[in-house]
Tab-separated table of C-alpha atoms in Angstrom:
chain	number	residue	atom	x	y	z
A	395	UNK	CA	-17.228	-4.871	-18.826
A	396	UNK	CA	-20.499	-3.463	-21.299
A	397	UNK	CA	-19.448	-0.236	-23.042
A	398	UNK	CA	-21.731	2.567	-22.795
A	399	UNK	CA	-22.898	4.581	-26.144
A	400	UNK	CA	-20.209	6.636	-27.500
A	401	UNK	CA	-21.899	10.298	-26.732
A	402	UNK	CA	-19.218	12.451	-24.802
A	403	UNK	CA	-20.103	12.508	-20.755
A	404	UNK	CA	-18.171	15.559	-19.042
A	405	UNK	CA	-16.817	14.515	-15.537
A	406	UNK	CA	-16.473	17.407	-13.478
A	407	UNK	CA	-13.887	17.559	-10.102
A	408	UNK	CA	-14.351	20.463	-7.831
A	409	UNK	CA	-11.820	21.086	-5.035
A	410	UNK	CA	-13.894	23.123	-2.684
A	411	UNK	CA	-11.599	23.306	0.347
A	412	UNK	CA	-8.393	22.206	1.786
A	413	UNK	CA	-7.638	21.878	5.525
A	414	UNK	CA	-4.733	22.269	7.732
A	415	UNK	CA	-2.287	23.388	5.431
A	416	UNK	CA	1.022	25.445	5.629
A	417	UNK	CA	3.792	26.723	3.568
A	418	UNK	CA	7.704	26.442	3.324
A	419	UNK	CA	7.380	30.474	4.349
A	420	UNK	CA	4.848	30.621	6.937
A	421	UNK	CA	1.665	29.533	8.028
A	422	UNK	CA	-0.454	31.602	5.396
A	423	UNK	CA	1.135	30.548	2.211
A	424	UNK	CA	-0.102	31.142	-1.085
A	425	UNK	CA	-1.271	27.969	-2.898
A	426	UNK	CA	-2.830	26.856	-6.269
A	427	UNK	CA	-3.976	23.507	-7.005
A	428	UNK	CA	-3.063	21.202	-10.542
A	429	UNK	CA	-5.827	18.628	-11.227
A	430	UNK	CA	-4.316	15.867	-14.090
A	431	UNK	CA	-6.001	12.378	-15.470
A	432	UNK	CA	-4.473	10.453	-17.907
A	433	UNK	CA	-1.124	12.047	-17.960
A	434	UNK	CA	-2.776	15.249	-18.731
A	435	UNK	CA	-3.485	18.223	-17.098
A	436	UNK	CA	-6.711	19.105	-16.608
A	437	UNK	CA	-6.145	22.784	-15.202
A	438	UNK	CA	-4.649	24.868	-12.341
A	439	UNK	CA	-6.640	26.672	-9.621
A	440	UNK	CA	-6.620	30.777	-9.025
A	441	UNK	CA	-3.856	31.137	-6.216
A	442	UNK	CA	-5.547	31.004	-2.961
A	443	UNK	CA	-3.989	32.460	0.217
A	444	UNK	CA	-4.226	30.024	3.232
A	445	UNK	CA	-6.367	31.083	6.316
A	446	UNK	CA	-3.833	31.275	9.625
A	447	UNK	CA	-6.167	27.893	10.579
A	448	UNK	CA	-4.867	26.309	7.616
A	449	UNK	CA	-7.969	26.273	5.525
A	450	UNK	CA	-8.029	27.122	1.792
A	451	UNK	CA	-11.108	27.955	-0.096
A	452	UNK	CA	-10.463	26.726	-3.729
A	453	UNK	CA	-13.553	26.275	-5.395
A	454	UNK	CA	-11.892	24.879	-8.225
A	455	UNK	CA	-13.618	23.092	-10.846
A	456	UNK	CA	-11.601	21.162	-13.746
A	457	UNK	CA	-12.953	18.401	-16.377
A	458	UNK	CA	-12.737	16.067	-19.098
A	459	UNK	CA	-14.799	14.254	-21.096
A	460	UNK	CA	-15.247	10.853	-21.129
A	461	UNK	CA	-16.234	9.672	-25.007
A	462	UNK	CA	-15.175	6.269	-26.285
A	463	UNK	CA	-14.692	7.685	-29.161
A	464	UNK	CA	-12.348	10.228	-27.955
A	465	UNK	CA	-10.056	7.544	-26.123
A	466	UNK	CA	-11.138	7.780	-22.536
A	467	UNK	CA	-12.484	4.051	-21.560
A	468	UNK	CA	-14.235	2.822	-19.019
A	469	UNK	CA	-11.220	1.013	-17.666
A	470	UNK	CA	-9.424	4.283	-17.211
A	471	UNK	CA	-11.626	5.651	-15.040
A	472	UNK	CA	-11.302	2.026	-13.089
A	473	UNK	CA	-7.641	2.459	-12.749
A	474	UNK	CA	-6.588	5.409	-12.731
A	475	UNK	CA	-7.015	8.376	-10.304
A	476	UNK	CA	-7.364	12.272	-10.416
A	477	UNK	CA	-3.840	13.828	-9.277
A	478	UNK	CA	-4.359	16.948	-7.110
A	479	UNK	CA	-1.124	18.730	-6.633
A	480	UNK	CA	-1.179	21.421	-4.397
A	481	UNK	CA	2.063	23.928	-4.801
A	482	UNK	CA	3.245	26.930	-2.692
A	483	UNK	CA	4.160	29.686	-4.736
A	484	UNK	CA	7.025	31.675	-3.150
A	485	UNK	CA	7.307	35.190	-2.294
A	486	UNK	CA	9.223	37.164	-4.832
A	487	UNK	CA	12.751	38.367	-3.777
A	488	UNK	CA	14.453	41.531	-4.904
A	489	UNK	CA	15.470	41.326	-8.220
A	490	UNK	CA	14.211	37.952	-8.666
A	491	UNK	CA	12.297	38.211	-12.487
A	492	UNK	CA	10.540	34.534	-12.147
A	493	UNK	CA	8.089	32.880	-9.887
A	494	UNK	CA	9.612	29.822	-7.956
A	495	UNK	CA	7.275	27.331	-6.527
A	496	UNK	CA	7.333	24.227	-4.433
A	497	UNK	CA	5.272	21.210	-4.292
A	498	UNK	CA	3.705	20.676	-0.634
A	499	UNK	CA	1.779	17.664	-1.394
A	500	UNK	CA	-0.388	15.410	-3.590
A	501	UNK	CA	-3.666	13.294	-3.406
A	502	UNK	CA	-5.834	11.363	-4.960
A	503	UNK	CA	-9.144	10.772	-6.359
A	504	UNK	CA	-10.687	7.364	-6.851
A	505	UNK	CA	-13.458	7.779	-10.053
A	506	UNK	CA	-14.878	3.909	-9.294
A	507	UNK	CA	-17.787	5.020	-7.563
A	508	UNK	CA	-18.916	6.203	-11.366
A	509	UNK	CA	-18.714	2.819	-12.304
A	510	UNK	CA	-20.995	1.658	-9.853
A	511	UNK	CA	-23.963	3.906	-10.661
A	512	UNK	CA	-23.260	6.790	-8.784
A	513	UNK	CA	-23.318	10.503	-10.777
A	514	UNK	CA	-21.864	12.091	-8.224
A	515	UNK	CA	-19.798	11.976	-4.856
A	516	UNK	CA	-18.463	13.816	-2.186
A	517	UNK	CA	-15.133	12.981	-0.295
A	518	UNK	CA	-12.350	14.111	1.652
A	519	UNK	CA	-8.887	12.933	0.164
A	520	UNK	CA	-5.719	13.087	2.373
A	521	UNK	CA	-2.959	15.170	1.329
A	522	UNK	CA	0.514	13.571	1.357
A	523	UNK	CA	2.978	15.352	1.665
A	524	UNK	CA	6.349	15.379	-0.285
A	525	UNK	CA	9.365	14.650	1.334
A	526	UNK	CA	10.577	17.704	3.129
A	527	UNK	CA	7.426	19.364	2.808
A	528	UNK	CA	6.027	21.348	6.048
A	529	UNK	CA	2.948	19.184	5.615
A	530	UNK	CA	4.472	16.143	6.875
A	531	UNK	CA	3.754	15.500	10.687
A	532	UNK	CA	5.741	14.385	13.553
A	533	UNK	CA	3.570	11.868	14.755
A	534	UNK	CA	0.104	10.235	13.864
A	535	UNK	CA	-1.701	12.249	16.808
A	536	UNK	CA	-1.530	15.461	14.626
A	537	UNK	CA	-4.281	16.178	11.965
A	538	UNK	CA	-3.450	15.140	8.215
A	539	UNK	CA	-3.727	17.668	5.315
A	540	UNK	CA	-6.777	17.147	3.755
A	541	UNK	CA	-9.134	18.240	0.611
A	542	UNK	CA	-12.667	18.226	0.453
A	543	UNK	CA	-13.394	16.998	-3.314
A	544	UNK	CA	-16.941	16.581	-5.462
A	545	UNK	CA	-16.860	14.808	-8.427
A	546	UNK	CA	-19.952	15.091	-10.881
A	547	UNK	CA	-21.381	13.808	-14.478
A	548	UNK	CA	-24.875	14.887	-15.843
A	549	UNK	CA	-26.409	11.543	-15.689
A	550	UNK	CA	-24.867	8.018	-14.730
A	551	UNK	CA	-22.310	6.735	-16.418
A	552	UNK	CA	-23.622	3.512	-16.396
A	553	UNK	CA	-27.050	1.815	-16.942
A	554	UNK	CA	-28.541	-0.477	-14.322
A	555	UNK	CA	-27.823	-3.747	-16.725
A	556	UNK	CA	-24.986	-2.695	-17.390
A	557	UNK	CA	-23.907	-2.582	-14.248
A	558	UNK	CA	-25.529	-5.998	-12.584
A	559	UNK	CA	-23.800	-7.451	-15.871
A	560	UNK	CA	-20.418	-6.284	-15.506
A	561	UNK	CA	-17.186	-8.067	-14.399
A	562	UNK	CA	-15.466	-4.922	-11.788
A	563	UNK	CA	-13.310	-7.220	-9.497
A	564	UNK	CA	-12.583	-5.656	-6.014
A	565	UNK	CA	-10.261	-6.026	-3.945
A	566	UNK	CA	-9.884	-4.787	-0.112
A	567	UNK	CA	-6.071	-5.095	1.592
A	568	UNK	CA	-7.010	-4.098	5.139
A	569	UNK	CA	-3.531	-5.221	6.371
A	570	UNK	CA	-0.244	-6.947	6.560
A	571	UNK	CA	1.608	-8.363	8.645
A	572	UNK	CA	4.784	-9.528	10.626
A	573	UNK	CA	6.747	-7.947	7.281
A	574	UNK	CA	10.560	-7.925	7.706
A	575	UNK	CA	12.029	-5.339	9.961
A	576	UNK	CA	13.859	-3.226	6.935
A	577	UNK	CA	10.134	-2.188	5.894
A	578	UNK	CA	10.019	-0.219	9.054
A	579	UNK	CA	10.775	3.312	8.262
A	580	UNK	CA	13.599	4.668	10.569
A	581	UNK	CA	12.687	8.168	9.235
A	582	UNK	CA	9.926	9.904	7.910
A	583	UNK	CA	6.955	7.653	7.100
A	584	UNK	CA	6.274	6.061	4.186
A	585	UNK	CA	3.530	5.156	1.775
A	586	UNK	CA	3.465	1.344	0.412
A	587	UNK	CA	1.795	-0.002	-2.648
A	588	UNK	CA	0.516	-3.594	-3.371
A	589	UNK	CA	0.085	-5.285	-6.344
A	590	UNK	CA	-1.187	-8.916	-7.320
A	591	UNK	CA	-1.779	-11.084	-10.290
A	592	UNK	CA	-5.221	-11.882	-10.843
A	593	UNK	CA	-6.329	-14.927	-12.531
A	594	UNK	CA	-8.462	-14.323	-16.027
A	595	UNK	CA	-10.056	-18.019	-15.877
A	596	UNK	CA	-10.067	-20.723	-13.312
A	597	UNK	CA	-13.020	-23.221	-11.880
A	598	UNK	CA	-11.764	-23.024	-7.937
A	599	UNK	CA	-11.297	-20.525	-5.862
A	600	UNK	CA	-7.513	-18.811	-6.147
A	601	UNK	CA	-6.077	-17.189	-2.508
A	602	UNK	CA	-5.022	-13.686	-3.133
A	603	UNK	CA	-1.654	-13.318	-0.937
A	604	UNK	CA	-0.619	-9.760	-0.415
A	605	UNK	CA	3.155	-9.297	0.666
A	606	UNK	CA	4.753	-6.284	2.781
A	607	UNK	CA	2.859	-3.632	4.041
A	608	UNK	CA	2.996	-1.680	7.709
A	609	UNK	CA	3.501	-3.966	10.770
A	610	UNK	CA	0.514	-4.439	12.775
A	611	UNK	CA	1.817	-6.574	15.463
A	612	UNK	CA	-1.288	-8.275	16.103
A	613	UNK	CA	0.305	-11.930	16.256
A	614	UNK	CA	-2.786	-13.776	17.077
A	615	UNK	CA	-4.683	-12.532	14.067
A	616	UNK	CA	-1.436	-13.145	11.649
A	617	UNK	CA	-0.938	-16.321	13.095
A	618	UNK	CA	-4.694	-17.381	12.247
A	619	UNK	CA	-4.619	-15.856	8.767
A	620	UNK	CA	-1.198	-18.111	7.910
A	621	UNK	CA	-2.553	-21.125	9.709
A	622	UNK	CA	-5.517	-20.830	7.336
A	623	UNK	CA	-3.612	-19.831	4.324
A	624	UNK	CA	-1.369	-23.151	4.600
A	625	UNK	CA	-4.374	-25.473	5.036
A	626	UNK	CA	-6.250	-24.771	2.052
A	627	UNK	CA	-2.977	-23.628	-0.309
A	628	UNK	CA	-1.363	-26.546	-1.691
A	629	UNK	CA	0.226	-25.885	-4.811
A	630	UNK	CA	1.292	-21.969	-4.514
A	631	UNK	CA	4.338	-21.419	-5.694
A	632	UNK	CA	5.465	-18.435	-3.297
A	633	UNK	CA	4.807	-20.451	0.255
A	634	UNK	CA	8.154	-20.170	1.354
A	635	UNK	CA	7.901	-16.470	3.151
A	636	UNK	CA	4.445	-17.649	4.992
A	637	UNK	CA	6.143	-20.971	6.387
A	638	UNK	CA	9.246	-18.508	7.458
A	639	UNK	CA	6.449	-16.088	9.209
A	640	UNK	CA	4.537	-18.399	10.696
A	641	UNK	CA	7.566	-20.451	11.956
A	642	UNK	CA	8.781	-17.231	13.515
A	643	UNK	CA	5.706	-16.646	15.354
A	644	UNK	CA	5.589	-20.210	16.972
A	645	UNK	CA	8.897	-19.503	18.201
A	646	UNK	CA	8.550	-16.272	19.672
A	647	UNK	CA	5.101	-17.326	21.527
A	648	UNK	CA	7.744	-20.607	22.556
A	649	UNK	CA	4.947	-23.105	20.613
A	650	UNK	CA	8.093	-25.060	19.618
A	651	UNK	CA	6.175	-28.300	18.273
A	652	UNK	CA	4.308	-26.612	15.665
A	653	UNK	CA	7.431	-24.041	14.946
A	654	UNK	CA	9.524	-27.675	14.168
A	655	UNK	CA	6.242	-28.987	12.263
A	656	UNK	CA	6.148	-25.453	9.982
A	657	UNK	CA	9.768	-25.313	9.405
A	658	UNK	CA	10.263	-28.782	8.170
A	659	UNK	CA	7.307	-28.384	6.188
A	660	UNK	CA	9.182	-25.078	4.272
A	661	UNK	CA	12.423	-27.430	4.343
A	662	UNK	CA	11.042	-29.806	2.163
A	663	UNK	CA	9.336	-27.529	-0.162
A	664	UNK	CA	11.901	-24.870	-0.716
A	665	UNK	CA	14.406	-25.457	1.582
A	666	UNK	CA	17.158	-22.211	2.401
A	667	UNK	CA	19.091	-21.220	5.117
A	668	UNK	CA	15.916	-19.701	7.115
A	669	UNK	CA	14.043	-22.530	6.947
A	670	UNK	CA	16.919	-24.766	8.068
A	671	UNK	CA	18.005	-22.243	10.969
A	672	UNK	CA	14.127	-22.463	12.065
A	673	UNK	CA	14.251	-26.113	12.015
A	674	UNK	CA	17.429	-26.343	14.260
A	675	UNK	CA	16.339	-23.388	17.050
A	676	UNK	CA	12.877	-25.091	17.496
A	677	UNK	CA	14.678	-28.404	17.994
A	678	UNK	CA	17.161	-26.914	20.580
A	679	UNK	CA	14.659	-25.690	22.634
A	680	UNK	CA	12.999	-28.714	22.531
A	681	UNK	CA	16.196	-30.396	23.545
A	682	UNK	CA	16.574	-32.341	20.677
A	683	UNK	CA	20.368	-31.770	19.979
A	684	UNK	CA	21.226	-34.135	17.336
A	685	UNK	CA	18.663	-32.754	15.016
A	686	UNK	CA	19.181	-29.049	15.997
A	687	UNK	CA	22.964	-29.900	14.646
A	688	UNK	CA	21.713	-31.286	11.654
A	689	UNK	CA	19.719	-29.015	10.774
A	690	UNK	CA	21.693	-26.009	11.783
A	691	UNK	CA	25.169	-27.678	9.958
A	692	UNK	CA	22.313	-27.914	6.786
A	693	UNK	CA	21.830	-23.992	7.110
A	694	UNK	CA	25.578	-23.390	7.580
A	695	UNK	CA	25.924	-25.256	4.191
A	696	UNK	CA	23.563	-23.048	2.582
A	697	UNK	CA	25.280	-20.056	4.165
A	698	UNK	CA	28.359	-20.165	6.623
A	699	UNK	CA	28.108	-15.938	6.962
A	700	UNK	CA	24.918	-15.847	8.885
A	701	UNK	CA	25.410	-15.173	12.424
A	702	UNK	CA	22.634	-16.718	13.755
A	703	UNK	CA	23.189	-19.803	12.537
A	704	UNK	CA	26.965	-19.813	14.328
A	705	UNK	CA	25.522	-18.609	17.685
A	706	UNK	CA	22.852	-21.791	17.985
A	707	UNK	CA	25.597	-24.392	16.710
A	708	UNK	CA	27.925	-23.034	19.444
A	709	UNK	CA	24.747	-23.138	22.014
A	710	UNK	CA	24.352	-26.438	20.515
A	711	UNK	CA	27.913	-27.631	21.304
A	712	UNK	CA	27.748	-26.204	24.614
A	713	UNK	CA	25.031	-28.607	25.781
């Protein structure tokens, strides 16, 4: 991306209010906010008492200077968010000399709009509670706490010509389907991050495949996505799990012929105990017992500790 002239620009981040806050020591805790960017502490707000309604008026402004000669680059603004940490100041006990604090949660502010030509924007960012924080909500029906944030620069960091001539890539991950059961949290809710590698050069479209995420349960949409992926990806090195997920969906929807075909492709590309097991189950459901026994025997040879393989071998033998 083209660089801007080397003149300093002050980027101001203002936290105006916090909503639906509560503390370890009651519903009207004393709190403050710490702002950080690029591994540097920008400052701490004044200590503000949260109202009984859970609102805190911080009106706290911190800033940093964007100056190419000073070390902060356009890449820093694109890749690094501003971290806002909300901390509770605990009431002093008898004979206590030092003030004790506990972190309630943290929010992040994406500065990407500044690279899209905006000189100011306002956003409500969710405050993610730390483990054990009173801000953790027992159910999705409870409103999540948040911070109201304003970001301001005196003038746009990039001109219209620089924006149109840039090469900023934006990728949105909306959902992930059919993730392993181990990803489903049994305790407090978890936040997941997805990463990907982006090719720097290439003459053809390059599919981006995200793995992991939050279980959606929409098999129809997931199946369509997997089928579309398999139809146009012929040389990807990590298609193993795509075949496994699609085959499992076919089995659950009793489309055994499609499941058999999918697992056979997986066995040819990257055979494993699970690919042979899936093929064996599909053949068993189609009453192709000889093929089922052959496939399950292959699965057993690769992993003779898989109880499901032994179970289906027993079923084949009973038939």
